[in-house]
Structure formats: structure tokens, C-alpha cells
CSV table of C-alpha atoms in Angstrom, one decimal:
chain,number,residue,atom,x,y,z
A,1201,UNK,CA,8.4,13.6,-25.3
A,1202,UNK,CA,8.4,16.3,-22.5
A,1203,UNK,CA,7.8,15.1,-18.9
A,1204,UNK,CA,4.8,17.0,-17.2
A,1205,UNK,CA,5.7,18.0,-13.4
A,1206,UNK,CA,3.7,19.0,-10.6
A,1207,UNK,CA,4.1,20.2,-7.3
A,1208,UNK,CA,1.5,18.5,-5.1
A,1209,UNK,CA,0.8,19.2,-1.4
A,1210,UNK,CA,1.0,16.0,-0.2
A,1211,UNK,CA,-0.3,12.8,-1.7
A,1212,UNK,CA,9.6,-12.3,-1.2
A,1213,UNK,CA,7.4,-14.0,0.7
A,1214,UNK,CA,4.2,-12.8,2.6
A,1215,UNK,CA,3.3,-12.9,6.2
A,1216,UNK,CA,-0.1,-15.3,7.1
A,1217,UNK,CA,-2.8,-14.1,5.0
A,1218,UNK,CA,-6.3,-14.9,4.9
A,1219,UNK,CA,-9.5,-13.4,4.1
A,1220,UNK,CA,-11.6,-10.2,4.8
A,1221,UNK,CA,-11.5,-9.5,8.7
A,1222,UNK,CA,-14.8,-9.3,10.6
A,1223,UNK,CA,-15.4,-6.3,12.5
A,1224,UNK,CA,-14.5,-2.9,11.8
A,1225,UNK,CA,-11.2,-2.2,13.3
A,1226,UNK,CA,-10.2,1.1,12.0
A,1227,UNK,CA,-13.1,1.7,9.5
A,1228,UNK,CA,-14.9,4.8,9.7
A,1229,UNK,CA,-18.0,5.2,12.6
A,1230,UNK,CA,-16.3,2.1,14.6
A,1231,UNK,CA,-15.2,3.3,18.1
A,1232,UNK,CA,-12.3,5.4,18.1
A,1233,UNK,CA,-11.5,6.1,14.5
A,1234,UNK,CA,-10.1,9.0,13.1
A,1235,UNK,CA,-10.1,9.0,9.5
A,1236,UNK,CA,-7.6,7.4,7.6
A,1237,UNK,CA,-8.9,4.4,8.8
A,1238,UNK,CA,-6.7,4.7,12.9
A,1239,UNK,CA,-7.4,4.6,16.2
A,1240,UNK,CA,-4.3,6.2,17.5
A,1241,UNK,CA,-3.4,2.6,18.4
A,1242,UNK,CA,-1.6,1.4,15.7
A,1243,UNK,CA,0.4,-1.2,17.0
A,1244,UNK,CA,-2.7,-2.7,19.1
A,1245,UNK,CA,-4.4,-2.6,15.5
A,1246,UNK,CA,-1.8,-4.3,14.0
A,1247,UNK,CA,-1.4,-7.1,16.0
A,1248,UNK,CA,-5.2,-7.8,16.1
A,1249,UNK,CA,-5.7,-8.2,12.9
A,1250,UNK,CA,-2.3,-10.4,12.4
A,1251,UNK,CA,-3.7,-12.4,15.3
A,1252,UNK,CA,-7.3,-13.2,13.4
A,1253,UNK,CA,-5.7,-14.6,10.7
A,1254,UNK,CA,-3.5,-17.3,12.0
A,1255,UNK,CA,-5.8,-20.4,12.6
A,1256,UNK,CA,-5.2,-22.5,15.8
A,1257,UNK,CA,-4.1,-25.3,13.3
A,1258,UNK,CA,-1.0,-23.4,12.3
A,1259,UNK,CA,0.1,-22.5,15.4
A,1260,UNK,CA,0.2,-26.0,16.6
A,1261,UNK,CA,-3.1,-25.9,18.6
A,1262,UNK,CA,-5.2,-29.5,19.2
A,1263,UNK,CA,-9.0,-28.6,17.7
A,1264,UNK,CA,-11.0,-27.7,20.4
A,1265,UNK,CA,-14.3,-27.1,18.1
A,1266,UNK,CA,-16.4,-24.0,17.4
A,1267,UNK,CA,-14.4,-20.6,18.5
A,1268,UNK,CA,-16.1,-17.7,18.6
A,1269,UNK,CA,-13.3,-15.6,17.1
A,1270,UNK,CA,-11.1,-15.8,14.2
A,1271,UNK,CA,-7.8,-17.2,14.6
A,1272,UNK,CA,-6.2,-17.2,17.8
A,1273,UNK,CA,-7.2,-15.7,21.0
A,1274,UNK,CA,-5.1,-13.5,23.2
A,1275,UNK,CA,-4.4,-15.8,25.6
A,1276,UNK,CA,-3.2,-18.3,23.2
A,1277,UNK,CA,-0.5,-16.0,21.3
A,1278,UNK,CA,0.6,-15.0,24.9
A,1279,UNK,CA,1.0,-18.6,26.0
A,1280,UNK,CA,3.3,-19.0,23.1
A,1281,UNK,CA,5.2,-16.2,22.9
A,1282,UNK,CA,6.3,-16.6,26.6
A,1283,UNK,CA,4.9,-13.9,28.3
A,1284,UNK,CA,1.4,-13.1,30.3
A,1285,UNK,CA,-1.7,-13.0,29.3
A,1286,UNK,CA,-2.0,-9.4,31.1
A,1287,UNK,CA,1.1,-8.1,29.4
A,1288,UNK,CA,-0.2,-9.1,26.1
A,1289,UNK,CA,-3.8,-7.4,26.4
A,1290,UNK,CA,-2.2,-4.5,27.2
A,1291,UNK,CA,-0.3,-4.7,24.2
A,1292,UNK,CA,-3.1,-4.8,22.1
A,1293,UNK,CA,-5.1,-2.5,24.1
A,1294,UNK,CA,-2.5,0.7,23.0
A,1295,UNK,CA,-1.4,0.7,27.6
A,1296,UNK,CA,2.7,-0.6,26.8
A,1297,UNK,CA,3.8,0.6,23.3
A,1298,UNK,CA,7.6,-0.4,24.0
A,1299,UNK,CA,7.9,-3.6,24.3
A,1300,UNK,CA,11.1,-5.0,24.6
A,1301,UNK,CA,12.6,-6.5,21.2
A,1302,UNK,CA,12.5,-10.0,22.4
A,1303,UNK,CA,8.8,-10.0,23.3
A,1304,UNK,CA,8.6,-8.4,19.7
A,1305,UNK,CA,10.3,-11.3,18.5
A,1306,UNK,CA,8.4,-13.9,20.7
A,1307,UNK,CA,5.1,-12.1,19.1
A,1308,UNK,CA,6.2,-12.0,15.2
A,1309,UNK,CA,7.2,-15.7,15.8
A,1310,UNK,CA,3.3,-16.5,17.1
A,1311,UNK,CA,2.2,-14.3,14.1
A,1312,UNK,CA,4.4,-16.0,11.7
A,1313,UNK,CA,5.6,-12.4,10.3
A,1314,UNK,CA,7.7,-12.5,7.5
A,1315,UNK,CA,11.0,-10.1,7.5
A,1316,UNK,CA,8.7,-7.3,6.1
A,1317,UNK,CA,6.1,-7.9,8.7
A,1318,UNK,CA,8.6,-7.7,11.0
A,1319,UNK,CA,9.8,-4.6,10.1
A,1320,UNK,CA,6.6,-2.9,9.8
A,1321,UNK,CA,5.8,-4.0,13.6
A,1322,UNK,CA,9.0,-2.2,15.1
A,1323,UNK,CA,8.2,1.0,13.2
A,1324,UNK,CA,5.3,1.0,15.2
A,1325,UNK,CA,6.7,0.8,18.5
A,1326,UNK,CA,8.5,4.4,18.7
A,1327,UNK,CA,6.5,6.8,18.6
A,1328,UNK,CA,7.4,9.5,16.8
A,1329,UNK,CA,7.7,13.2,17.7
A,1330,UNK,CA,5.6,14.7,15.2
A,1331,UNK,CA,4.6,18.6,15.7
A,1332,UNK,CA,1.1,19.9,15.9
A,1333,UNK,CA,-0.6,21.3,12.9
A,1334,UNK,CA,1.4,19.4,10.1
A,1335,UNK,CA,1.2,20.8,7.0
A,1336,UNK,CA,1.7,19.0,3.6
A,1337,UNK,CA,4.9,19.0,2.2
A,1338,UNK,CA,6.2,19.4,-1.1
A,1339,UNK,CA,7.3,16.9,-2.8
A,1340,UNK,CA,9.4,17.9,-6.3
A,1341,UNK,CA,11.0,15.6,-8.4
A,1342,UNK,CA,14.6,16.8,-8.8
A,1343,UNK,CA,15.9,18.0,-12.2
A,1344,UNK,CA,18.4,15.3,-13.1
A,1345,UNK,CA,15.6,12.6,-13.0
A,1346,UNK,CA,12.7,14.5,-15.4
A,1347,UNK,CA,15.5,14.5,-17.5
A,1348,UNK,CA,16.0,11.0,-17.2
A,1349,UNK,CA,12.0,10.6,-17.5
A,1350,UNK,CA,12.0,13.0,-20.4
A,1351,UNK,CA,15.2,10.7,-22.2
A,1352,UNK,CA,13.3,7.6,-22.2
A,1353,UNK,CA,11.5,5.6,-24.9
A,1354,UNK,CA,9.6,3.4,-22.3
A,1355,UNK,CA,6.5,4.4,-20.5
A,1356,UNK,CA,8.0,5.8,-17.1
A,1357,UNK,CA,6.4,8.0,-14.7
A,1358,UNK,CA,8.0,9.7,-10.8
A,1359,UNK,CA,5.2,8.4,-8.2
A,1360,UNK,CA,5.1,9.3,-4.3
A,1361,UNK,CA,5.0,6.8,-1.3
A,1362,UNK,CA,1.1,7.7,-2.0
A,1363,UNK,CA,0.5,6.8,-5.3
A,1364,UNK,CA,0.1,10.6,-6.6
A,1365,UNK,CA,2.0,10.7,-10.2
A,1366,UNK,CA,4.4,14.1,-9.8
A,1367,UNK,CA,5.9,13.3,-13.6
A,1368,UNK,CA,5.1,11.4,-16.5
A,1369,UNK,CA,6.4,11.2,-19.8
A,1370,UNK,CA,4.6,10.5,-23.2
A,1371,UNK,CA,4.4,6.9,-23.8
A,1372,UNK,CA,3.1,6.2,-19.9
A,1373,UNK,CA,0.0,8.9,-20.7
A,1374,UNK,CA,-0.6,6.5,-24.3
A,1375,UNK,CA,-0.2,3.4,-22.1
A,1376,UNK,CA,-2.7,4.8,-19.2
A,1377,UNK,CA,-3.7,8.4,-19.5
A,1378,UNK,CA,-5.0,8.7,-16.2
A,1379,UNK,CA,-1.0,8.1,-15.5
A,1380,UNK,CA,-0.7,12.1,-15.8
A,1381,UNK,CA,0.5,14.8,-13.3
A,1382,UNK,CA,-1.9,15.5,-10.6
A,1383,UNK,CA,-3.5,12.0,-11.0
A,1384,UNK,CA,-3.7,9.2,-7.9
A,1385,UNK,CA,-3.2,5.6,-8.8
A,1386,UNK,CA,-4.7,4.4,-5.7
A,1387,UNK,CA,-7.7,6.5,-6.2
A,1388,UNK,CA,-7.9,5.7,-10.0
A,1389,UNK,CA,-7.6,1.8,-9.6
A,1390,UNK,CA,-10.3,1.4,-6.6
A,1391,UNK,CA,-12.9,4.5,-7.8
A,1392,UNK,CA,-12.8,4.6,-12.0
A,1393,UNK,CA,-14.5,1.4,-13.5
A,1394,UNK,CA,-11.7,2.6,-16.8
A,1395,UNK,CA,-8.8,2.2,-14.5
A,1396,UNK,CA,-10.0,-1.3,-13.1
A,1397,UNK,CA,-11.3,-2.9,-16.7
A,1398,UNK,CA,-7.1,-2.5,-17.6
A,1399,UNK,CA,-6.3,-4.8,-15.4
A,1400,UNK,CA,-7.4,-8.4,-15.5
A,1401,UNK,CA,-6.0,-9.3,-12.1
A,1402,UNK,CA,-7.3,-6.5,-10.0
A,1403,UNK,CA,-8.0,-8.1,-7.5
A,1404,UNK,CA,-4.2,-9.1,-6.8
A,1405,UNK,CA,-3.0,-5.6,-8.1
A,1406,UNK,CA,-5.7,-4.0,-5.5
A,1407,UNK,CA,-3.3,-6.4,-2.7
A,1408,UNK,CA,0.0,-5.3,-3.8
A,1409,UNK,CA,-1.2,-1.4,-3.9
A,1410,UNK,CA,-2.4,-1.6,-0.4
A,1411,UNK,CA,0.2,-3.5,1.0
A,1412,UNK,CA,3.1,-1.3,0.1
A,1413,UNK,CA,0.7,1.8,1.1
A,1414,UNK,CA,0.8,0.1,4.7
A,1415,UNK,CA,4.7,-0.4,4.3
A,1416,UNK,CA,5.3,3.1,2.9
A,1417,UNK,CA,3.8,5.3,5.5
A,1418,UNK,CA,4.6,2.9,8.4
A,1419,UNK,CA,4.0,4.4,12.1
A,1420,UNK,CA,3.5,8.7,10.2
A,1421,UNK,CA,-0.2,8.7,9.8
A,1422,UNK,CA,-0.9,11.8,10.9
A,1423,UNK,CA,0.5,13.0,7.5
A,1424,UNK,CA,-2.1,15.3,5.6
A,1425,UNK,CA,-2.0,13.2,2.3
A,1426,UNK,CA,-1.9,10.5,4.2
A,1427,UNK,CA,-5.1,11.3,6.1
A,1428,UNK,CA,-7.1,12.5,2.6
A,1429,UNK,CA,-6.4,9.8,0.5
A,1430,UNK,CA,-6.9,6.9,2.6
A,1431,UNK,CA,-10.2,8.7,4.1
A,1432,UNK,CA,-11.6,8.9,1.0
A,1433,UNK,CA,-10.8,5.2,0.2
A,1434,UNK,CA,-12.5,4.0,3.1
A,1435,UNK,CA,-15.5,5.8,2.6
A,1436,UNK,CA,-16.0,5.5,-0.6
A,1437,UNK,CA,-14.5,1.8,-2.0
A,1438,UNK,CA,-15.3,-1.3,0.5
A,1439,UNK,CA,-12.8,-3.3,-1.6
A,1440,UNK,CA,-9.8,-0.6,-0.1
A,1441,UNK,CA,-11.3,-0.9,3.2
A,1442,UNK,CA,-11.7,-4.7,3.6
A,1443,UNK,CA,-7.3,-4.8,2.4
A,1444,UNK,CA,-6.6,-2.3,5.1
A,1445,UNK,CA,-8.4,-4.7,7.5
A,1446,UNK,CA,-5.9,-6.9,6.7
A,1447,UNK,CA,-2.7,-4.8,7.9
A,1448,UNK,CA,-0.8,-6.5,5.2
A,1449,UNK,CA,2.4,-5.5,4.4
A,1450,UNK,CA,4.7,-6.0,1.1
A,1451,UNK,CA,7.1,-3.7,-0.4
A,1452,UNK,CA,7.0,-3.5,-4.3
A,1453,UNK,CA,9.1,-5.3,-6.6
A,1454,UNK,CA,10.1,-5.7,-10.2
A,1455,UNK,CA,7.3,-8.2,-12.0
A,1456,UNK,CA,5.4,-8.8,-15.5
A,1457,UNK,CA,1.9,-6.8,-14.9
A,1458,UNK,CA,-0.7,-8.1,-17.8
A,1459,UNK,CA,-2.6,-5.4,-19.0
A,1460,UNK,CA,-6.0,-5.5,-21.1
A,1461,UNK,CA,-5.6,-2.2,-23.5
A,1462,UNK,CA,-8.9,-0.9,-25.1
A,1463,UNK,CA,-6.6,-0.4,-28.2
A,1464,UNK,CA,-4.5,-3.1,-28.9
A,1465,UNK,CA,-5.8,-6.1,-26.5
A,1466,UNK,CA,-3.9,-7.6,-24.2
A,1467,UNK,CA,0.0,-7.2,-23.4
A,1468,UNK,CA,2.8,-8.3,-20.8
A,1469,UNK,CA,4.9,-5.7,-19.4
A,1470,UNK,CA,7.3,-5.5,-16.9
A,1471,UNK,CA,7.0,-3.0,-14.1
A,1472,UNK,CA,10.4,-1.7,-12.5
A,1473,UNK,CA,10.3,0.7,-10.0
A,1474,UNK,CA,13.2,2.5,-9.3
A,1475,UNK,CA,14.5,4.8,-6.1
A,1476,UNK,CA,15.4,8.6,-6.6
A,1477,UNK,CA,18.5,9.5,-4.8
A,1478,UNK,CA,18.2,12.3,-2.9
A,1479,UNK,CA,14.2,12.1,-3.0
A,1480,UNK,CA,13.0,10.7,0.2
A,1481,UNK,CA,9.6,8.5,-1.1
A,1482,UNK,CA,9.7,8.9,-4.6
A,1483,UNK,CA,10.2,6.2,-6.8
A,1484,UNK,CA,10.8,5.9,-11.1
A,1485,UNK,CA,8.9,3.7,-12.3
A,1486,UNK,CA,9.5,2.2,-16.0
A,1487,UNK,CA,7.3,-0.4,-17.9
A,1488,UNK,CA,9.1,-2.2,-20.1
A,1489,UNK,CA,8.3,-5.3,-22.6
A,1490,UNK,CA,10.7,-8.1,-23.2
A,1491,UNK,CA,13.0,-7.7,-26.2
A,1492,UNK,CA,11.3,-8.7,-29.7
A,1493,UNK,CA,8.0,-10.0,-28.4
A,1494,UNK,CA,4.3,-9.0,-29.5
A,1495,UNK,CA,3.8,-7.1,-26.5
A,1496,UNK,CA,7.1,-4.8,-28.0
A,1497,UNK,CA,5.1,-4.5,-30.7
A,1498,UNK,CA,2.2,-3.4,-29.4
A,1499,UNK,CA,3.8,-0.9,-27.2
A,1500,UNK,CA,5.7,0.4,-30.0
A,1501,UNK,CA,1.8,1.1,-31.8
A,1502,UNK,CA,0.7,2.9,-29.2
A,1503,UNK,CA,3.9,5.0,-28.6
A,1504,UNK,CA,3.4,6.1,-32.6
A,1505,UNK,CA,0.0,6.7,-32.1
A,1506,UNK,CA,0.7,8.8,-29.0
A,1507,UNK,CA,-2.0,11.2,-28.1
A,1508,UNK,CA,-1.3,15.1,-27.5
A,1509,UNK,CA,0.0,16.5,-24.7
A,1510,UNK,CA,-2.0,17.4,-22.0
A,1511,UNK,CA,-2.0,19.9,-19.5
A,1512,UNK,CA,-1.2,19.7,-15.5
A,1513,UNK,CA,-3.7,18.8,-13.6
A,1514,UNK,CA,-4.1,21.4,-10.4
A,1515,UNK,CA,-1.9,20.3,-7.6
A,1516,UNK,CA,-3.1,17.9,-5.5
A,1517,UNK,CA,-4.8,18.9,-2.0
């Protein structure tokens, strides 16, 4: 097995969730958009859409009848987070982006953030100095890890904080060949019918993609890759642009993925994915089926049937 490298130009428990958000906040042509799906308010974005889907009922507020917005109204998260009305609309409105961490607090209580929700809202708050004219960076797996990749019998692959696939070794390009170097997972599972039909619960795979999107790149999205990838999602797949709506965030974790293989049916793997020291973003990830079952099995098929190498795609742009 060799592992294929590229050098691409940049590519627990959940907060309240609900479903797809009315309006357009972010998406492209609404007011004040820049693409990527941001306004250059980020943290006024963030805590609208939070606010629209926490119903009056779960914040402790008596029926009154028809509203004519989702969840709660300004007023009403202000009123029980402590602080004015004024205060809070300016919040939202992009005029105070450092607000103290106890109004934070008061806010995330309101919202009923989780930890990870939490988190996500203070990145927000700083803004960070970022110069003009970035330009994508590099982003190279080091050595000692393709030879890890390249040592392993599992289907394994090096992924950005976007999704891009910088590495892959043989049995990951049997498993899913569009898992090879050059290639975007995000892109793949919302744009290519192929990449969707392998998974049986894509709708909860598309949640869990976006959602760690929204943790990984946090407050930086004037990053290039950033910018390209998610501005082509929004144009292009409504599904991607009714998640982002949803400012959800949810960091990745170790779990059984069920997959629905054109060659040998269905099968249960689990999906690690694994830091690289000394590699800010990038992440190992390993598929792996549980000792002696039929999904070993029918992983061990495909690995024996494994097709010819490829060649690397062009680096991504």
C-alpha cells in the first residue's frame, strides 16, 4: 500500500436544535453577504439563529398565542439573561462585539448552549488580527504520519479542518475512491449522487459534517479555502445551506458509521479520527470493523480485491 500525498492550497450532547431556519441569514443575495455564507457579523449571526430555535415553552415562557417569529424574541432573551433590551440588539446587530463573559454566560444560559456551543460563541467575540490579502496556506502532512498511513491495514486517510483528503492509503480508496488525494468530502457527500447513495443516513452524516465545519474554522472565515468551499456549497446544494442556517456546532468523535457498498452490501465500521501532532488542523482518520464480525469480512474482500493505484489529483485551489 503507498499513501498518495498532496499539497493543496487551502481546503456529547448538542445545543437546542430544531428545524430549517426561515429567512436567509448568511445565504448568498440576502443583505450583506459575502460569500462563504457571512455577513461580517458573525457573532450577531450566531446568536440569531440560536435564538429561533429555542421555543418560548423551553425557556419557561406562559403561551401567549400566535408569534410572528420563531423562537424567542429579543426582548425575551434579554429579559432573561439580565441585561437590556438595547444592550442585547446591539449585540445582535454586530454595534458591541465584546461583551463581557458574564453577559456571555447570561446569553448561552437563555440559548441553552451546550459546552461546545459555548465555546464556539467566545471564539467569536475577539476579533482577530488577520492581514490583508491572505493567501492559502499549505498544509503537508508530516513524514512520520504517511508512514504511519502507509503501515496500516485499515482504511485510513490525513483530512484538513475542511474536509480536503491530503493522504490516503489503499484500502480507504477500495472502501470510497473518491477518498483520494485532491478530493473534498464535503463537496463529494452534498454534490455527487455516488457519494450520497453510500450512506444510508445522510441526512445525520450531512449534520455532523457541517457542524464540525462551523466548530473547525470558528471566528477565521476570511480564510481562502474557507471562502471556496463553503461558497460553492451554498450556491450549489440547499441541503448545505439550510445546516449552516442552523449555526450548529459539534466536534467529531469516534462512532460506528453504516455504510451501503455497491460491492459487498451493507457493513458497520467504526470511524476514529485521530490528531497529528505538530499539524495544526489535520486529523488521521482510521475506519475500523469490530474484531471477527461480517463487516471484517467484508472489508477484508474489498482490501483483496483492491483496485490500482491512482494518480494525484491537481492540488486543490
Amino acid at each position: 500500500m503507498d499513501a498518495h500525498l498532496v499539497e493543496p492550497e487551502p481546503s456529547p450532547a448538542r445545543g437546542a436544535a430544531g428545524p430549517p431556519l426561515p429567512g436567509s441569514h448568511g445565504l448568498p443575495g440576502s443583505p450583506g453577504a459575502k460569500r462563504g455564507g457571512t455577513s461580517g457579523n458573525a457573532l450577531g449571526e450566531y446568536l440569531r439563529a440560536r435564538r429561533e430555535l429555542v421555543t418560548p415553552q423551553q425557556a419557561g415562557i406562559p403561551d401567549a398565542g400566535r408569534r410572528r417569529v420563531p423562537g424567542l424574541r429579543r426582548e425575551e432573551v434579554a429579559l432573561l439573561a439580565g441585561i437590556s433590551a438595547d444592550y442585547y440588539l446591539r449585540l445582535e446587530r454586530g454595534r458591541d462585539r465584546n461583551p463581557s463573559a458574564q453577559v456571555l454566560d447570561s446569553v448561552a444560559r437563555v440559548l441553552r448552549l451546550d459546552d461546545e456551543h459555548v465555546a464556539h460563541l467566545r471564539t467569536l467575540v475577539a476579533e482577530p488580527i488577520r492581514p490583508r490579502g491572505r493567501r492559502p496556506r499549505a498544509e503537508v502532512p508530516p513524514a512520520g504520519a504517511l508512514k504511519l498511513l502507509d503501515s496500516l491495514v485499515q482504511p485510513a486517510f490525513i483530512e484538513s479542518r475542511y474536509f480536503d483528503v491530503l493522504a490516503s492509503n489503499g484500502p480507504a480508496r477500495a472502501l470510497d475512491p473518491r477518498l483520494d488525494v485532491g478530493g473534498n468530502q464535503l463537496r463529494d457527500l452534498f454534490l455527487d449522487p455516488s457519494e450520497q447513495a453510500l450512506y444510508p443516513e445522510w441526512q445525520n452524516v450531512t449534520e455532523c459534517f457541517v457542524a464540525n465545519l462551523r466548530q473547525a474554522v470558528g471566528n477565521d472565515v476570511d480564510d481562502p479555502r474557507f471562502v471556496e468551499l463553503t461558497g460553492e456549497l451554498m450556491l450549489a446544494s440547499p441541503r448545505f445551506r439550510q445546516l449552516w442556517a442552523r449555526h450548529e456546532v459539534r466536534g467529531q468523535r469516534g462512532t460506528p458509521i453504516r455504510l451501503d457498498h455497491p460491492q459487498v452490501g451493507e457493513l458497520v465500521l467504526n470511524r476514529e479520527r485521530l490528531e497529528i501532532g505538530g499539524a495544526e488542523g489535520l486529523m488521521l482518520v482510521v475506519y475500523h470493523p469490530d474484531r471477527g464480525s461480517g463487516d471484517a469480512d467484508k472489508l477484508a474482500l474489498l482490501a483483496s480485491a483492491e483496485l490500482p493505484t491512482r494518480q494525484p489529483h491537481p492540488a486543490v485551489s
